[in-house]
Short mmCIF file of C-alpha atoms and ligand atoms in Angstrom, two decimals:
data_model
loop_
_atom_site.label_atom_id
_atom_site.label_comp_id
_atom_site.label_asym_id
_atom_site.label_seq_id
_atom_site.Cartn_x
_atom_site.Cartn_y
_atom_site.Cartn_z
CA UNK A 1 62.43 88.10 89.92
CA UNK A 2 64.95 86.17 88.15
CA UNK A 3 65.96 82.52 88.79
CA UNK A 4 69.57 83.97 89.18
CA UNK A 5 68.00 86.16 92.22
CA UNK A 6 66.30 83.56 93.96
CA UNK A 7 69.00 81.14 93.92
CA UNK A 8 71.44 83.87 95.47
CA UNK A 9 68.57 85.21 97.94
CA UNK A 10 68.63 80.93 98.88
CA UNK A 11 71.76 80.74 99.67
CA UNK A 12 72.79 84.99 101.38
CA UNK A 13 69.95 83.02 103.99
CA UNK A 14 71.66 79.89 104.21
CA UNK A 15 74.82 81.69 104.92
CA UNK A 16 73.16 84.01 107.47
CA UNK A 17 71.84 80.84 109.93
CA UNK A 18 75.00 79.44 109.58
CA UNK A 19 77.00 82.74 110.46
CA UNK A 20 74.69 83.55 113.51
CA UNK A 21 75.42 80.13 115.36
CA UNK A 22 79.08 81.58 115.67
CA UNK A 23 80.11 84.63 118.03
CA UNK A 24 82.16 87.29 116.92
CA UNK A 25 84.43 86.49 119.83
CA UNK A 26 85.27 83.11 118.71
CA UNK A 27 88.91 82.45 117.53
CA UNK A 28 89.24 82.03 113.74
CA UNK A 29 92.82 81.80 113.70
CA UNK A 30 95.68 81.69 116.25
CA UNK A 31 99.32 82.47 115.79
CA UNK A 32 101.28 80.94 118.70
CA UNK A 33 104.71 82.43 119.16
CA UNK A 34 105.62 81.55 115.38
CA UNK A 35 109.15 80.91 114.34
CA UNK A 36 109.79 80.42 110.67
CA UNK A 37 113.68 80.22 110.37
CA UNK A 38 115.83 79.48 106.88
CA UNK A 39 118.63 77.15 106.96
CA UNK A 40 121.53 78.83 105.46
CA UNK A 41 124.19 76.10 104.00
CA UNK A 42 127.44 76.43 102.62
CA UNK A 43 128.24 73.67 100.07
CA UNK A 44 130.27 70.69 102.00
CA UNK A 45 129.63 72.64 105.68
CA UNK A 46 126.24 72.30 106.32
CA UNK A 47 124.14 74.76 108.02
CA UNK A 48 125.79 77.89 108.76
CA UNK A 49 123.47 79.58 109.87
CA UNK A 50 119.66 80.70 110.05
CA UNK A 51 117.51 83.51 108.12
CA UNK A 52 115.15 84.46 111.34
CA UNK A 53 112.01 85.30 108.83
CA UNK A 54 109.67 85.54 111.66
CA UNK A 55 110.29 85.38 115.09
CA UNK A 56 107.98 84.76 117.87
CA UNK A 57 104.48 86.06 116.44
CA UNK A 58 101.25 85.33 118.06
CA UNK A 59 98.27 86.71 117.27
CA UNK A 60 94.32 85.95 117.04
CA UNK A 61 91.95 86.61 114.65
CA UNK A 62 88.25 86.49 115.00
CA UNK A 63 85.76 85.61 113.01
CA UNK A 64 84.75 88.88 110.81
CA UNK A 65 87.76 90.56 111.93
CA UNK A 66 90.07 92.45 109.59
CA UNK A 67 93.76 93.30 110.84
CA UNK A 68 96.96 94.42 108.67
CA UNK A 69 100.22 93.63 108.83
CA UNK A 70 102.17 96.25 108.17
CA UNK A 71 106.35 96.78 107.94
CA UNK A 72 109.21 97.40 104.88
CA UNK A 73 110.42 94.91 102.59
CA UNK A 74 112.37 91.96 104.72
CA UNK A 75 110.10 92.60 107.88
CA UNK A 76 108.64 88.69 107.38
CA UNK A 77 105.26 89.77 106.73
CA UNK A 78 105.49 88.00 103.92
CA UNK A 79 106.99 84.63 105.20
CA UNK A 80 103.89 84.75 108.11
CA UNK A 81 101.68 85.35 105.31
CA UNK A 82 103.12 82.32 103.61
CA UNK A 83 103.12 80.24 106.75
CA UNK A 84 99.41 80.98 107.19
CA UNK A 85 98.67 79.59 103.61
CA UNK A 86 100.33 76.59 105.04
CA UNK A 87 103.35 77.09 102.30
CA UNK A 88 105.98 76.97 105.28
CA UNK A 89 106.28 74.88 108.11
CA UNK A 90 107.05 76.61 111.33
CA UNK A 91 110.24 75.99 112.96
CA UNK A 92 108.64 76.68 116.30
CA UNK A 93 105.52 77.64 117.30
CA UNK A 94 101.96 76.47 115.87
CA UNK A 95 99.30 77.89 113.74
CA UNK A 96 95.44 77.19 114.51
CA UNK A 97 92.20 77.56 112.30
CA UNK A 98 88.75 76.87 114.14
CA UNK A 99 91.19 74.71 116.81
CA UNK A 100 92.78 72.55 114.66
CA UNK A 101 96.63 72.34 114.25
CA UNK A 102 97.94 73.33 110.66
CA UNK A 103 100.89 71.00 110.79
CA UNK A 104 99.06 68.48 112.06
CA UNK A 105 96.09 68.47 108.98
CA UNK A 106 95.37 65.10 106.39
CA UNK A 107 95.70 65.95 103.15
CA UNK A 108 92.07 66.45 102.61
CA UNK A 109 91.35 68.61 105.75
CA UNK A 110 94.38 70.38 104.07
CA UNK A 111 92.37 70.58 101.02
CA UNK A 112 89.18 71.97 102.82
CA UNK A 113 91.03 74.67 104.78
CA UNK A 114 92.66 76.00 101.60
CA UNK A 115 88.98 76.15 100.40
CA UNK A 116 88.05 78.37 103.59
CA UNK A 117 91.31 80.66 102.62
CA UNK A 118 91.32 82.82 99.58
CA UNK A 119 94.19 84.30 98.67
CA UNK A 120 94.67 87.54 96.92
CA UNK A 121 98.13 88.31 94.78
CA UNK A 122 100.16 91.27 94.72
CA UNK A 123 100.88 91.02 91.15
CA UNK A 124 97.14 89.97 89.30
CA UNK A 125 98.88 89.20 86.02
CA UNK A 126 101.29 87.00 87.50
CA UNK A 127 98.61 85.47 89.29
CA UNK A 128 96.57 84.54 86.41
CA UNK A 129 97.46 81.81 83.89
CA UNK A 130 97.87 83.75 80.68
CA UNK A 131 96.62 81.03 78.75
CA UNK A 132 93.24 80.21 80.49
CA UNK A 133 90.46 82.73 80.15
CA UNK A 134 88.26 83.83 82.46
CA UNK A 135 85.84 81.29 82.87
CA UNK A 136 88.24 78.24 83.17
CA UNK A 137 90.36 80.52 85.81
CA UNK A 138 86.97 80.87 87.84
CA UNK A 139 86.21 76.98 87.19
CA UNK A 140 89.29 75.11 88.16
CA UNK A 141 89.34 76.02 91.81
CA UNK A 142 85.72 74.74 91.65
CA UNK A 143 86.72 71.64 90.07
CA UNK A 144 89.54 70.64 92.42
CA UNK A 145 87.36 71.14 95.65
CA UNK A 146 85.03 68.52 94.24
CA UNK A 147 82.06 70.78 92.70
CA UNK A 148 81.09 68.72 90.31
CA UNK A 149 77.74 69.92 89.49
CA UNK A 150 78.10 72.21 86.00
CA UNK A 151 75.46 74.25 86.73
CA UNK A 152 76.38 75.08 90.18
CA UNK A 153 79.59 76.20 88.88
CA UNK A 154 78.18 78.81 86.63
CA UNK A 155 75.80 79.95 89.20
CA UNK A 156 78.62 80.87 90.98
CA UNK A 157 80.96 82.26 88.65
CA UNK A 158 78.05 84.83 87.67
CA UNK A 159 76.99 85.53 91.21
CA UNK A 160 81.34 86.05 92.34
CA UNK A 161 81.67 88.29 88.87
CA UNK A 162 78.40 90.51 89.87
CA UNK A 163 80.27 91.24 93.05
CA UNK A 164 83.22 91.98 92.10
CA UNK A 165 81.26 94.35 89.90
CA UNK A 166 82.29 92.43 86.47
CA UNK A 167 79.32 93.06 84.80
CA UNK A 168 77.49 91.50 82.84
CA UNK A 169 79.73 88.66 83.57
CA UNK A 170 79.00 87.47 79.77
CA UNK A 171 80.94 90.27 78.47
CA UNK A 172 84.21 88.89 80.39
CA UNK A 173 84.16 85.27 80.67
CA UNK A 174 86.16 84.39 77.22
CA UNK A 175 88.84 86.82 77.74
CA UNK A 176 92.50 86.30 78.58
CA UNK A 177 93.71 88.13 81.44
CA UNK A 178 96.23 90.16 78.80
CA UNK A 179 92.69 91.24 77.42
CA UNK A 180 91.90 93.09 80.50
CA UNK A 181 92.92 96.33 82.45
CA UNK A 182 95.16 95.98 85.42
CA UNK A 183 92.01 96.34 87.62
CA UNK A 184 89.73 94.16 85.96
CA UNK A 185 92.93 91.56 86.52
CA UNK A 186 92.90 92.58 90.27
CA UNK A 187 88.65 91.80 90.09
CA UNK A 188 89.25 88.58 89.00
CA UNK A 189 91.54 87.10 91.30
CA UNK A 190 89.48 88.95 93.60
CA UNK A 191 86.55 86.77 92.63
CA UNK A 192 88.83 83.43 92.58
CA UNK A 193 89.17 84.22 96.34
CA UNK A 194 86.23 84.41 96.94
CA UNK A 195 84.24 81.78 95.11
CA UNK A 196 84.76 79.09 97.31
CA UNK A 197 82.93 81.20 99.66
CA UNK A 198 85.92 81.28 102.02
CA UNK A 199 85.51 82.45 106.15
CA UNK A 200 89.42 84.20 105.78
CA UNK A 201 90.87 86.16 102.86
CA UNK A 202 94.86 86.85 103.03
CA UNK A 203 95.92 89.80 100.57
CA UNK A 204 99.16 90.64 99.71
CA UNK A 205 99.95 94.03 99.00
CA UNK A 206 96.87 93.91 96.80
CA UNK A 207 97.08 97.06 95.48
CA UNK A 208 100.71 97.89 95.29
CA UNK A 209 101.19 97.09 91.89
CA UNK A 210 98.03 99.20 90.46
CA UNK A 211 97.54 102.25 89.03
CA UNK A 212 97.29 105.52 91.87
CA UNK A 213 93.66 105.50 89.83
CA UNK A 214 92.07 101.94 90.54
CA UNK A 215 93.68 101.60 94.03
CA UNK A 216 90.91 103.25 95.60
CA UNK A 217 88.04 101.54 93.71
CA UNK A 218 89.75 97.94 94.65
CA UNK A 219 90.22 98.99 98.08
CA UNK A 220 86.90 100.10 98.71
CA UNK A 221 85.45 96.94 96.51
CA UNK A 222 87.49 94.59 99.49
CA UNK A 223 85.80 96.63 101.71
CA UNK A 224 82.38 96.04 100.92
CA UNK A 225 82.95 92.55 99.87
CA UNK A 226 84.55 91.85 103.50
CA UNK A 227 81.45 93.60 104.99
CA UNK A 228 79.03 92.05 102.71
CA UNK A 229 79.96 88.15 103.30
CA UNK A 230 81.45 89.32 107.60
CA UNK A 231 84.51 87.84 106.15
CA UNK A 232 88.32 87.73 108.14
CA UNK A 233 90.73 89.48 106.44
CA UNK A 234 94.46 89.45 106.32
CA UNK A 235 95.69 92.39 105.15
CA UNK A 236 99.55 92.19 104.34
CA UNK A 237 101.17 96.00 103.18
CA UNK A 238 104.06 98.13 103.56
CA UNK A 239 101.66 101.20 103.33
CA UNK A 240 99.76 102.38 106.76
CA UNK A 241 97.95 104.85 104.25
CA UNK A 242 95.41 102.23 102.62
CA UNK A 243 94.96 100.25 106.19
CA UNK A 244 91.94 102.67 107.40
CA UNK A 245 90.17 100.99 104.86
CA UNK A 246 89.12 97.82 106.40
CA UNK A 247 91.28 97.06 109.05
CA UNK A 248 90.16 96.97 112.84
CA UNK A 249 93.31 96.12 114.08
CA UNK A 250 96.95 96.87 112.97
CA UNK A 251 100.48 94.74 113.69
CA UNK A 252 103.41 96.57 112.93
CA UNK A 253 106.45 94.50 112.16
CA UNK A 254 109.90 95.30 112.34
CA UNK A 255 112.84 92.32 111.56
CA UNK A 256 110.51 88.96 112.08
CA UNK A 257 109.10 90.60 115.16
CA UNK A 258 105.77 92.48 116.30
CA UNK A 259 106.95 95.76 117.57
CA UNK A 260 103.28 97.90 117.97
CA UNK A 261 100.10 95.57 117.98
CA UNK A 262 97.06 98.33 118.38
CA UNK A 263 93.78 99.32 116.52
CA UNK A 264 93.86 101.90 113.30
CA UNK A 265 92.47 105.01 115.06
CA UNK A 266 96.08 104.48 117.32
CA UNK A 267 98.42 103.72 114.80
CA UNK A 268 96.87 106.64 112.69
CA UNK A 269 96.68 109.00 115.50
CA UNK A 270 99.15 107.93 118.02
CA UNK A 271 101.91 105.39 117.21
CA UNK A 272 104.06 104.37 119.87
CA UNK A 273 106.48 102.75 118.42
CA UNK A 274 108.98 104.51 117.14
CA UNK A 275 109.84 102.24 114.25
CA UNK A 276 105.37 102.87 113.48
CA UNK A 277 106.51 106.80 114.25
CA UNK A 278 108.62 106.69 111.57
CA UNK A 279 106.36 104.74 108.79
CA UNK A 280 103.67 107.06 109.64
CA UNK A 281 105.73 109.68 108.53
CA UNK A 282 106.01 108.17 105.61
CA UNK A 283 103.22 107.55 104.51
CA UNK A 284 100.59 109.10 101.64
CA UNK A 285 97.07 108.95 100.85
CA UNK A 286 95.98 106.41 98.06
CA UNK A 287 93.18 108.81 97.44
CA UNK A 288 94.06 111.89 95.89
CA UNK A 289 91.58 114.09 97.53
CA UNK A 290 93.23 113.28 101.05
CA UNK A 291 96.96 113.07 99.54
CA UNK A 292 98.36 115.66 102.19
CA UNK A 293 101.03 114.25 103.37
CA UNK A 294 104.52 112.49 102.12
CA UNK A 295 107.75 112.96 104.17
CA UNK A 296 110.77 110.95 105.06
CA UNK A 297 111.14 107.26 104.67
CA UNK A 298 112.85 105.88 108.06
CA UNK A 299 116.07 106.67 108.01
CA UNK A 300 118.47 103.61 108.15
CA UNK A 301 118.43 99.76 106.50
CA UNK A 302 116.44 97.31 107.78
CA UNK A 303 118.98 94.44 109.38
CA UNK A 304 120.39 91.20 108.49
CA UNK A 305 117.85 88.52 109.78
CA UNK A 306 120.69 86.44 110.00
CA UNK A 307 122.33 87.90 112.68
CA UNK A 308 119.88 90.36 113.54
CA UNK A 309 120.98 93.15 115.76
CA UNK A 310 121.16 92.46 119.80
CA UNK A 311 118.23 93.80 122.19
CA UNK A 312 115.83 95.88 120.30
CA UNK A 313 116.19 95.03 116.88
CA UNK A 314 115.33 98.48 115.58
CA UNK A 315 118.23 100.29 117.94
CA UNK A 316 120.66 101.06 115.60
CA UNK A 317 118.16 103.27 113.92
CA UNK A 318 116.35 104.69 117.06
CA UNK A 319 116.35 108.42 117.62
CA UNK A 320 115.29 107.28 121.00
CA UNK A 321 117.80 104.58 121.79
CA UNK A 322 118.61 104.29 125.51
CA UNK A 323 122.22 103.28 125.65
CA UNK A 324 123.51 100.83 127.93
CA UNK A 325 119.85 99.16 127.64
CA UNK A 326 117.97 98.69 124.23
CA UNK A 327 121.36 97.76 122.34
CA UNK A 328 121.32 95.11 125.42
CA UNK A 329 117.92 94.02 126.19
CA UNK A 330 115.29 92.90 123.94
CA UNK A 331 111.97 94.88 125.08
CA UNK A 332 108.89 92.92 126.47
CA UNK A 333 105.42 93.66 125.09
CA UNK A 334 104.74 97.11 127.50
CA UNK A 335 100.57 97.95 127.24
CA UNK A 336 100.44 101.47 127.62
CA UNK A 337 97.18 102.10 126.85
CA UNK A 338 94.37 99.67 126.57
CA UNK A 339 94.59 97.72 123.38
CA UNK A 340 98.30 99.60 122.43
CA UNK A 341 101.15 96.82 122.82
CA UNK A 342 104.16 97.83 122.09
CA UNK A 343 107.84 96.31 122.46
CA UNK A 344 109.90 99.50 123.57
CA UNK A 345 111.83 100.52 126.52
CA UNK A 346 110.29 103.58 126.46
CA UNK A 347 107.00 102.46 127.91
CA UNK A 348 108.60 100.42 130.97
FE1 SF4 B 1 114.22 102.72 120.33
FE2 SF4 B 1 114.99 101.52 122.54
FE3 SF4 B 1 112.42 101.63 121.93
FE4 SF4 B 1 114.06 100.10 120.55
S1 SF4 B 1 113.51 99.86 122.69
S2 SF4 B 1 112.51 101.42 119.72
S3 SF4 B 1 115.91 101.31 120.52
S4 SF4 B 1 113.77 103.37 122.41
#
């Protein structure tokens, strides 16, 4: 046995006692009725108005839980994505992580949640300084979150590169990220996520920019890596295809709102929402062998979130609308079934 293997045996049993003196049922992270609103200003008038990015999200997330936020372009999945890294403040509402109150953090309990969050791009070779290579990407997180001991460092950069099945890691650590495939990119920032050994991992769209090819393999590499270390996962996409593989739950968002909250067997299987109706139909397979299916995008734009549209936000593209009501009313969270939420008139 190698001294590599030992040290990594160490610490998967380290890990392990900590992880089983927490429950699955405990709260991770809890979005309370989260408003994140833009100030719109017109030079010498002030505010004019107000981009409503997100609003009125809750949600929790357990420890070891994986749920996706799904919707189009302009839905505000990616402001609450943002808000959760604690790059927006909310307007209304609050954001918790094991209890404590984002807005209310110090700068270094700031510092040692953004440790416990890893964050994976949409675009890896934006995300990757084109002038570092590999090894000083992998270091500098380390660096900043006070690992000071060198050796510890490369334990870890060889143990995160192993996993993300960047091997041998020798082979890759003096390359440039221009030096490497678009998936081998996606690996790495993969493996900056992860290195600070964080409980949550928020990914944006992180296949969307790859090739049909390598979506798959980084999909199913998120997967194991999420099963591997019980890890949280955020996963932010405007493709229900590629949830099934690792999300428990699924929010569907439509104009800074929630409109279906439900687990991936319903969404796949039986959306209720009409607005989650719709993006079903639209979507495809990532993998080819199951690529079966690719219809009609939802008809319709998605609306101004400044003045979004009165009642049910999604009504003026509704096959379903019930007039005199949804153009009126905004729809309460209905449960239909158990664990199916949606916000539709239809399910009154
Ligand atoms: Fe359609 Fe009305 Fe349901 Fe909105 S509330 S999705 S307009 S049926």
């Amino acid at each position: 046995m190698t001294m590599d293997n030992t040290v990594t045996q160490a610490h998967e049993a380290e890990k392990s006692k900590a992880e089983t003196m927490r429950s699955k049922d405990d709260v991770l992270l809890s979005v309370q009725d989260l408003k994140i609103w833009f100030e719109l200003r017109k030079f010498g008038f002030g505010i004019s108005g107000y981009v409503h990015a997100v609003d009125g999200v809750s949600f929790d997330l357990h420890y070891g839980e994986t749920i996706a936020i799904v919707g189009e372009s302009g839905c505000g999945k990616t402001t609450l994505m943002k808000s959760i890294l604690a790059l927006y403040q909310p307007t209304d509402g609050e954001i918790y992580f094991e209890g404590r109150r984002l807005s209310k953090l110090r700068s270094s309990e700031m510092r040692e949640y953004r440790s416990n969050v890893g964050y994976v791009q949409q675009d890896p070779y934006g995300a990757l300084p084109p002038f570092m290579n590999v090894q000083t990407i992998l270091e500098e997180p380390m660096i900043i979150n006070g690992i000071k001991d060198k050796e510890e460092r490369r334990e870890r950069i060889y143990r995160v590169l192993e996993e993300v099945k960047m091997s041998p890691p020798e082979d890759f650590l003096e390359k440039f990220p221009h030096m490497l495939s678009g998936g081998q990119q996606q690996r790495i920032v993969l493996a900056r996520a992860m290195e600070l050994e964080p409980k949550l991992i928020v990914a944006d769209e992180p296949v969307s920019m790859l090739d049909a090819s390598v979506r798959v393999e980084i999909l199913r590499l998120m997967q194991s890596l999420q099963k591997r270390h019980d890890l949280a996962v955020i996963y932010i996409t405007h493709d229900l295809s590629t949830v099934r593989y690792f999300s428990e739950r699924v929010f569907v968002m439509y104009a800074g709102q929630a409109v279906e909250k439900t687990l991936i067997d319903s969404i796949v299987h039986d959306p209720l929402h009409p607005y989650s109706q719709a993006l079903m139909e639209a979507t495809s397979d990532p993998d080819a062998e199951n690529a079966t299916r690719f219809r009609d995008v939802p008809p319709g734009e998605p609306p101004s979130l400044v003045k979004p549209p009165s009642g049910c936000r999604f009504h003026p593209r509704c096959p379903y609308k019930i007039d005199g009501l949804c153009e009126v009313e905004m729809p309460p969270h209905f449960t239909p079934k158990p664990n199916q939420m949606v916000a539709c008139w239809l399910y009154r």
